[in-house]
């Protein structure tokens, strides 16, 4: 039978305050016996301290993998119930105490996976404008009529703009915010000016709703608008209008970009990285809505997509700036 020492109130306090599940055990000739479990361990394994103390370790953790880890010491990652657990154990000889520490790192691994995916997608997207710029520069090495050379220069500038947008996308989440109070009309005017070259070939019109004061980083707000309106251009048929609606909701302002694209399906997944709708035209990274969500969540807002009548609406909220000085 394993002999356990009663925990002290001080041990109870600091062990129970830890977010990791901690199980203290003792090495005995007949195996490993539990000495103490903290509050997080009780939640993880569902065995309270009064029932865990003195029992064989395997009866509490119910996994031979964890029992073997406790016997040899070391670290491993374990998938259990859809969660990723980092498990660390210190080895205990006969009469000695050891510890098994289990930390839920599911969210951390998910963020790592999203970052790897986003970086891979953006790295792939950089190849197209770089290749275009190389072709333009190679062409400009040769003598040609001024009007033809000017055409190549315009192509090069367009590719530079694409590169600049990709750099902005890559910086999402890492660039410090520069929030200020500004009228939405200011961001709308910038977006319209930058998107005119894309609207004209598709014979699309762009209209904006009522102006409101908002609190945001102007550059990040512009990036959200550009991604949503470009998304509408990809999904909507040529020649159809795109409308940006605004609505004051308490202390928040809702902005919705509406297009005449086919009805949406699976809207919950549209804002994940590397996801494109089934009706998207042309080439794309599938990063636009993921970037929108990342920026909007940064200022505490929400993003969603829904069907409004015969149009799709891609919506976000941002803090209102009423009462703040410009």
GROMACS .gro file of C-alpha atoms in nm:
model
  326
    1UNK     CA    1   0.000   0.000   0.000
    2UNK     CA    2   0.134   0.346  -0.089
    3UNK     CA    3   0.189   0.574   0.205
    4UNK     CA    4   0.090   0.933   0.141
    5UNK     CA    5   0.178   1.239   0.337
    6UNK     CA    6  -0.106   1.482   0.400
    7UNK     CA    7  -0.081   1.797   0.187
    8UNK     CA    8  -0.023   2.126   0.365
    9UNK     CA    9  -0.252   2.427   0.311
   10UNK     CA   10   0.039   2.607   0.146
   11UNK     CA   11   0.084   2.321  -0.103
   12UNK     CA   12  -0.289   2.319  -0.167
   13UNK     CA   13  -0.288   2.690  -0.251
   14UNK     CA   14  -0.005   2.709  -0.502
   15UNK     CA   15  -0.070   2.374  -0.666
   16UNK     CA   16  -0.439   2.447  -0.714
   17UNK     CA   17  -0.359   2.787  -0.864
   18UNK     CA   18  -0.160   2.630  -1.149
   19UNK     CA   19  -0.338   2.604  -1.488
   20UNK     CA   20  -0.154   2.277  -1.560
   21UNK     CA   21  -0.278   1.946  -1.422
   22UNK     CA   22  -0.026   1.826  -1.162
   23UNK     CA   23  -0.019   1.476  -1.014
   24UNK     CA   24   0.240   1.399  -0.746
   25UNK     CA   25   0.325   1.033  -0.713
   26UNK     CA   26   0.556   0.812  -0.510
   27UNK     CA   27   0.772   0.524  -0.626
   28UNK     CA   28   0.704   0.202  -0.435
   29UNK     CA   29   0.824  -0.156  -0.489
   30UNK     CA   30   0.477  -0.253  -0.609
   31UNK     CA   31   0.446   0.044  -0.850
   32UNK     CA   32   0.357   0.413  -0.856
   33UNK     CA   33   0.101   0.552  -0.613
   34UNK     CA   34  -0.073   0.890  -0.620
   35UNK     CA   35   0.018   1.134  -0.343
   36UNK     CA   36  -0.160   1.451  -0.453
   37UNK     CA   37  -0.362   1.593  -0.743
   38UNK     CA   38  -0.427   1.963  -0.790
   39UNK     CA   39  -0.754   2.127  -0.897
   40UNK     CA   40  -0.670   2.119  -1.270
   41UNK     CA   41  -0.589   1.747  -1.245
   42UNK     CA   42  -0.924   1.682  -1.076
   43UNK     CA   43  -1.097   1.854  -1.371
   44UNK     CA   44  -0.890   1.661  -1.625
   45UNK     CA   45  -0.927   1.311  -1.481
   46UNK     CA   46  -1.247   1.355  -1.279
   47UNK     CA   47  -1.102   1.202  -0.961
   48UNK     CA   48  -1.107   1.422  -0.648
   49UNK     CA   49  -0.810   1.435  -0.413
   50UNK     CA   50  -0.973   1.226  -0.140
   51UNK     CA   51  -1.029   0.940  -0.385
   52UNK     CA   52  -0.700   0.978  -0.576
   53UNK     CA   53  -0.462   0.978  -0.279
   54UNK     CA   54  -0.313   0.633  -0.223
   55UNK     CA   55  -0.447   0.477  -0.542
   56UNK     CA   56  -0.224   0.334  -0.817
   57UNK     CA   57  -0.135   0.601  -1.070
   58UNK     CA   58  -0.286   0.403  -1.360
   59UNK     CA   59  -0.628   0.396  -1.192
   60UNK     CA   60  -0.636   0.776  -1.189
   61UNK     CA   61  -0.485   0.865  -1.530
   62UNK     CA   62  -0.630   0.557  -1.707
   63UNK     CA   63  -0.363   0.558  -1.976
   64UNK     CA   64  -0.069   0.319  -1.993
   65UNK     CA   65   0.117   0.586  -2.194
   66UNK     CA   66   0.112   0.824  -1.898
   67UNK     CA   67   0.203   0.549  -1.653
   68UNK     CA   68   0.505   0.458  -1.867
   69UNK     CA   69   0.604   0.826  -1.892
   70UNK     CA   70   0.591   0.861  -1.512
   71UNK     CA   71   0.807   0.549  -1.472
   72UNK     CA   72   1.082   0.661  -1.710
   73UNK     CA   73   1.052   1.043  -1.693
   74UNK     CA   74   1.065   1.279  -1.989
   75UNK     CA   75   0.813   1.457  -2.211
   76UNK     CA   76   0.561   1.371  -2.481
   77UNK     CA   77   0.258   1.513  -2.660
   78UNK     CA   78  -0.067   1.323  -2.643
   79UNK     CA   79  -0.387   1.357  -2.847
   80UNK     CA   80  -0.691   1.291  -2.631
   81UNK     CA   81  -1.054   1.382  -2.691
   82UNK     CA   82  -0.968   1.631  -2.966
   83UNK     CA   83  -0.714   1.808  -2.745
   84UNK     CA   84  -0.335   1.822  -2.760
   85UNK     CA   85  -0.170   1.766  -2.422
   86UNK     CA   86   0.195   1.826  -2.335
   87UNK     CA   87   0.288   1.575  -2.065
   88UNK     CA   88   0.605   1.601  -1.857
   89UNK     CA   89   0.716   1.363  -1.581
   90UNK     CA   90   1.003   1.350  -1.332
   91UNK     CA   91   1.118   1.001  -1.252
   92UNK     CA   92   1.076   0.864  -0.898
   93UNK     CA   93   1.264   0.569  -0.747
   94UNK     CA   94   1.149   0.356  -0.451
   95UNK     CA   95   1.042   0.586  -0.170
   96UNK     CA   96   1.090   0.897  -0.383
   97UNK     CA   97   0.833   1.141  -0.514
   98UNK     CA   98   0.785   1.244  -0.874
   99UNK     CA   99   0.546   1.467  -1.065
  100UNK     CA  100   0.334   1.426  -1.374
  101UNK     CA  101   0.243   1.762  -1.531
  102UNK     CA  102  -0.013   1.787  -1.813
  103UNK     CA  103  -0.076   2.110  -2.004
  104UNK     CA  104  -0.349   2.165  -2.265
  105UNK     CA  105  -0.172   2.324  -2.565
  106UNK     CA  106  -0.455   2.277  -2.817
  107UNK     CA  107  -0.504   2.649  -2.879
  108UNK     CA  108  -0.127   2.704  -2.909
  109UNK     CA  109  -0.092   2.428  -3.168
  110UNK     CA  110  -0.392   2.563  -3.359
  111UNK     CA  111  -0.236   2.910  -3.375
  112UNK     CA  112   0.094   2.760  -3.492
  113UNK     CA  113  -0.084   2.567  -3.766
  114UNK     CA  114  -0.273   2.877  -3.882
  115UNK     CA  115   0.048   3.081  -3.890
  116UNK     CA  116   0.231   2.811  -4.089
  117UNK     CA  117  -0.057   2.789  -4.333
  118UNK     CA  118  -0.087   3.164  -4.373
  119UNK     CA  119   0.288   3.201  -4.428
  120UNK     CA  120   0.292   2.921  -4.685
  121UNK     CA  121   0.001   3.071  -4.878
  122UNK     CA  122   0.146   3.421  -4.879
  123UNK     CA  123   0.489   3.289  -4.983
  124UNK     CA  124   0.322   3.121  -5.280
  125UNK     CA  125   0.133   3.440  -5.365
  126UNK     CA  126   0.456   3.642  -5.377
  127UNK     CA  127   0.579   3.442  -5.676
  128UNK     CA  128   0.325   3.585  -5.921
  129UNK     CA  129   0.406   3.959  -5.885
  130UNK     CA  130   0.779   3.884  -5.858
  131UNK     CA  131   0.765   3.691  -6.185
  132UNK     CA  132   0.567   3.976  -6.344
  133UNK     CA  133   0.821   4.234  -6.230
  134UNK     CA  134   1.108   4.025  -6.365
  135UNK     CA  135   0.939   4.013  -6.706
  136UNK     CA  136   0.878   4.388  -6.707
  137UNK     CA  137   1.238   4.470  -6.615
  138UNK     CA  138   1.376   4.231  -6.875
  139UNK     CA  139   1.156   4.392  -7.141
  140UNK     CA  140   1.267   4.745  -7.042
  141UNK     CA  141   1.629   4.649  -7.109
  142UNK     CA  142   1.556   4.675  -7.482
  143UNK     CA  143   1.486   4.985  -7.691
  144UNK     CA  144   1.116   5.026  -7.768
  145UNK     CA  145   0.870   5.302  -7.856
  146UNK     CA  146   0.792   5.534  -7.561
  147UNK     CA  147   0.424   5.438  -7.549
  148UNK     CA  148   0.512   5.067  -7.527
  149UNK     CA  149   0.773   5.136  -7.259
  150UNK     CA  150   0.516   5.336  -7.063
  151UNK     CA  151   0.279   5.040  -7.083
  152UNK     CA  152   0.544   4.815  -6.930
  153UNK     CA  153   0.607   5.070  -6.656
  154UNK     CA  154   0.235   5.071  -6.571
  155UNK     CA  155   0.239   4.691  -6.552
  156UNK     CA  156   0.540   4.706  -6.322
  157UNK     CA  157   0.367   4.956  -6.093
  158UNK     CA  158   0.061   4.730  -6.072
  159UNK     CA  159   0.281   4.440  -5.966
  160UNK     CA  160   0.449   4.661  -5.705
  161UNK     CA  161   0.105   4.747  -5.568
  162UNK     CA  162   0.025   4.377  -5.543
  163UNK     CA  163   0.350   4.318  -5.356
  164UNK     CA  164   0.272   4.603  -5.118
  165UNK     CA  165  -0.071   4.453  -5.044
  166UNK     CA  166   0.085   4.113  -4.975
  167UNK     CA  167   0.334   4.272  -4.735
  168UNK     CA  168   0.042   4.437  -4.554
  169UNK     CA  169  -0.134   4.100  -4.533
  170UNK     CA  170   0.177   3.936  -4.392
  171UNK     CA  171   0.204   4.206  -4.124
  172UNK     CA  172  -0.146   4.145  -3.985
  173UNK     CA  173  -0.123   4.078  -3.612
  174UNK     CA  174   0.240   4.192  -3.586
  175UNK     CA  175   0.218   4.562  -3.668
  176UNK     CA  176   0.139   4.788  -3.373
  177UNK     CA  177  -0.200   4.957  -3.400
  178UNK     CA  178  -0.229   5.331  -3.462
  179UNK     CA  179  -0.594   5.380  -3.378
  180UNK     CA  180  -0.758   5.720  -3.400
  181UNK     CA  181  -1.106   5.860  -3.444
  182UNK     CA  182  -1.194   5.916  -3.809
  183UNK     CA  183  -1.501   5.943  -4.034
  184UNK     CA  184  -1.580   5.629  -4.232
  185UNK     CA  185  -1.603   5.852  -4.539
  186UNK     CA  186  -1.226   5.902  -4.520
  187UNK     CA  187  -1.163   5.527  -4.547
  188UNK     CA  188  -1.431   5.491  -4.816
  189UNK     CA  189  -1.265   5.758  -5.032
  190UNK     CA  190  -0.925   5.588  -5.006
  191UNK     CA  191  -1.075   5.250  -5.095
  192UNK     CA  192  -1.264   5.386  -5.395
  193UNK     CA  193  -0.954   5.558  -5.529
  194UNK     CA  194  -0.744   5.240  -5.505
  195UNK     CA  195  -1.014   5.010  -5.647
  196UNK     CA  196  -1.112   5.217  -5.951
  197UNK     CA  197  -0.866   5.030  -6.181
  198UNK     CA  198  -1.036   4.701  -6.081
  199UNK     CA  199  -1.394   4.831  -6.102
  200UNK     CA  200  -1.368   4.978  -6.451
  201UNK     CA  201  -1.282   4.657  -6.645
  202UNK     CA  202  -1.570   4.474  -6.474
  203UNK     CA  203  -1.815   4.762  -6.539
  204UNK     CA  204  -1.898   4.753  -6.167
  205UNK     CA  205  -2.017   5.046  -5.960
  206UNK     CA  206  -1.938   5.105  -5.594
  207UNK     CA  207  -2.160   5.302  -5.354
  208UNK     CA  208  -2.120   5.378  -4.985
  209UNK     CA  209  -2.368   5.425  -4.700
  210UNK     CA  210  -2.397   5.695  -4.436
  211UNK     CA  211  -2.089   5.834  -4.271
  212UNK     CA  212  -2.011   5.760  -3.903
  213UNK     CA  213  -1.726   5.838  -3.669
  214UNK     CA  214  -1.527   5.525  -3.582
  215UNK     CA  215  -1.224   5.437  -3.377
  216UNK     CA  216  -0.970   5.231  -3.573
  217UNK     CA  217  -0.627   5.215  -3.731
  218UNK     CA  218  -0.693   5.388  -4.068
  219UNK     CA  219  -0.458   5.158  -4.261
  220UNK     CA  220  -0.604   4.840  -4.114
  221UNK     CA  221  -0.959   4.964  -4.175
  222UNK     CA  222  -0.865   5.034  -4.536
  223UNK     CA  223  -0.722   4.683  -4.563
  224UNK     CA  224  -1.049   4.532  -4.438
  225UNK     CA  225  -1.252   4.734  -4.689
  226UNK     CA  226  -1.021   4.648  -4.980
  227UNK     CA  227  -1.031   4.276  -4.903
  228UNK     CA  228  -1.411   4.268  -4.870
  229UNK     CA  229  -1.477   4.473  -5.183
  230UNK     CA  230  -1.226   4.270  -5.385
  231UNK     CA  231  -1.398   3.960  -5.251
  232UNK     CA  232  -1.728   4.097  -5.386
  233UNK     CA  233  -1.565   4.152  -5.726
  234UNK     CA  234  -1.443   3.792  -5.735
  235UNK     CA  235  -1.777   3.639  -5.637
  236UNK     CA  236  -2.021   3.878  -5.801
  237UNK     CA  237  -2.105   3.884  -6.173
  238UNK     CA  238  -1.953   4.154  -6.390
  239UNK     CA  239  -2.158   4.469  -6.440
  240UNK     CA  240  -2.342   4.438  -6.108
  241UNK     CA  241  -2.325   4.711  -5.840
  242UNK     CA  242  -2.143   4.664  -5.510
  243UNK     CA  243  -2.287   4.846  -5.212
  244UNK     CA  244  -2.123   4.923  -4.878
  245UNK     CA  245  -2.392   4.974  -4.614
  246UNK     CA  246  -2.341   5.122  -4.268
  247UNK     CA  247  -2.553   5.103  -3.955
  248UNK     CA  248  -2.508   5.242  -3.604
  249UNK     CA  249  -2.562   4.972  -3.340
  250UNK     CA  250  -2.527   5.130  -2.995
  251UNK     CA  251  -2.159   5.209  -2.944
  252UNK     CA  252  -2.059   5.000  -3.249
  253UNK     CA  253  -2.082   5.065  -3.621
  254UNK     CA  254  -2.173   4.781  -3.857
  255UNK     CA  255  -2.033   4.784  -4.211
  256UNK     CA  256  -2.163   4.539  -4.473
  257UNK     CA  257  -2.034   4.485  -4.828
  258UNK     CA  258  -2.313   4.349  -5.052
  259UNK     CA  259  -2.274   4.176  -5.388
  260UNK     CA  260  -2.501   3.988  -5.631
  261UNK     CA  261  -2.309   3.661  -5.613
  262UNK     CA  262  -2.469   3.314  -5.581
  263UNK     CA  263  -2.617   3.226  -5.239
  264UNK     CA  264  -2.360   3.152  -4.971
  265UNK     CA  265  -2.305   2.806  -4.828
  266UNK     CA  266  -2.092   2.708  -4.528
  267UNK     CA  267  -2.052   3.065  -4.409
  268UNK     CA  268  -1.894   2.960  -4.077
  269UNK     CA  269  -1.582   2.838  -4.255
  270UNK     CA  270  -1.536   3.128  -4.497
  271UNK     CA  271  -1.318   3.326  -4.256
  272UNK     CA  272  -1.065   3.047  -4.205
  273UNK     CA  273  -0.721   3.067  -4.363
  274UNK     CA  274  -0.679   2.936  -4.719
  275UNK     CA  275  -1.055   2.908  -4.777
  276UNK     CA  276  -1.226   3.018  -5.099
  277UNK     CA  277  -1.591   3.003  -5.187
  278UNK     CA  278  -1.701   2.753  -5.455
  279UNK     CA  279  -1.803   3.031  -5.694
  280UNK     CA  280  -1.481   3.237  -5.673
  281UNK     CA  281  -1.342   3.340  -6.012
  282UNK     CA  282  -0.977   3.377  -6.103
  283UNK     CA  283  -0.676   3.307  -5.888
  284UNK     CA  284  -0.664   3.385  -5.517
  285UNK     CA  285  -0.491   3.290  -5.196
  286UNK     CA  286  -0.802   3.230  -4.988
  287UNK     CA  287  -0.652   3.466  -4.731
  288UNK     CA  288  -0.872   3.773  -4.774
  289UNK     CA  289  -1.148   3.690  -4.525
  290UNK     CA  290  -0.901   3.535  -4.280
  291UNK     CA  291  -0.711   3.864  -4.279
  292UNK     CA  292  -1.034   4.058  -4.233
  293UNK     CA  293  -1.127   3.847  -3.931
  294UNK     CA  294  -0.778   3.884  -3.778
  295UNK     CA  295  -0.789   4.264  -3.804
  296UNK     CA  296  -1.148   4.302  -3.683
  297UNK     CA  297  -1.093   4.073  -3.383
  298UNK     CA  298  -0.792   4.289  -3.298
  299UNK     CA  299  -1.019   4.587  -3.224
  300UNK     CA  300  -1.280   4.368  -3.053
  301UNK     CA  301  -1.527   4.351  -3.340
  302UNK     CA  302  -1.710   4.064  -3.510
  303UNK     CA  303  -1.719   3.930  -3.867
  304UNK     CA  304  -1.986   3.723  -4.039
  305UNK     CA  305  -2.150   3.655  -4.375
  306UNK     CA  306  -2.520   3.620  -4.452
  307UNK     CA  307  -2.777   3.637  -4.731
  308UNK     CA  308  -2.980   3.959  -4.750
  309UNK     CA  309  -3.257   3.929  -5.007
  310UNK     CA  310  -3.090   3.847  -5.339
  311UNK     CA  311  -2.745   3.961  -5.225
  312UNK     CA  312  -2.459   3.830  -5.014
  313UNK     CA  313  -2.346   4.047  -4.725
  314UNK     CA  314  -2.000   4.031  -4.569
  315UNK     CA  315  -2.017   4.223  -4.243
  316UNK     CA  316  -1.795   4.352  -3.966
  317UNK     CA  317  -1.827   4.580  -3.666
  318UNK     CA  318  -1.589   4.840  -3.528
  319UNK     CA  319  -1.600   5.077  -3.230
  320UNK     CA  320  -1.790   5.397  -3.285
  321UNK     CA  321  -1.607   5.724  -3.231
  322UNK     CA  322  -1.897   5.940  -3.117
  323UNK     CA  323  -1.789   6.185  -2.850
  324UNK     CA  324  -1.421   6.158  -2.939
  325UNK     CA  325  -1.227   6.440  -3.089
  326UNK     CA  326  -1.080   6.402  -3.436
   0.00000   0.00000   0.00000
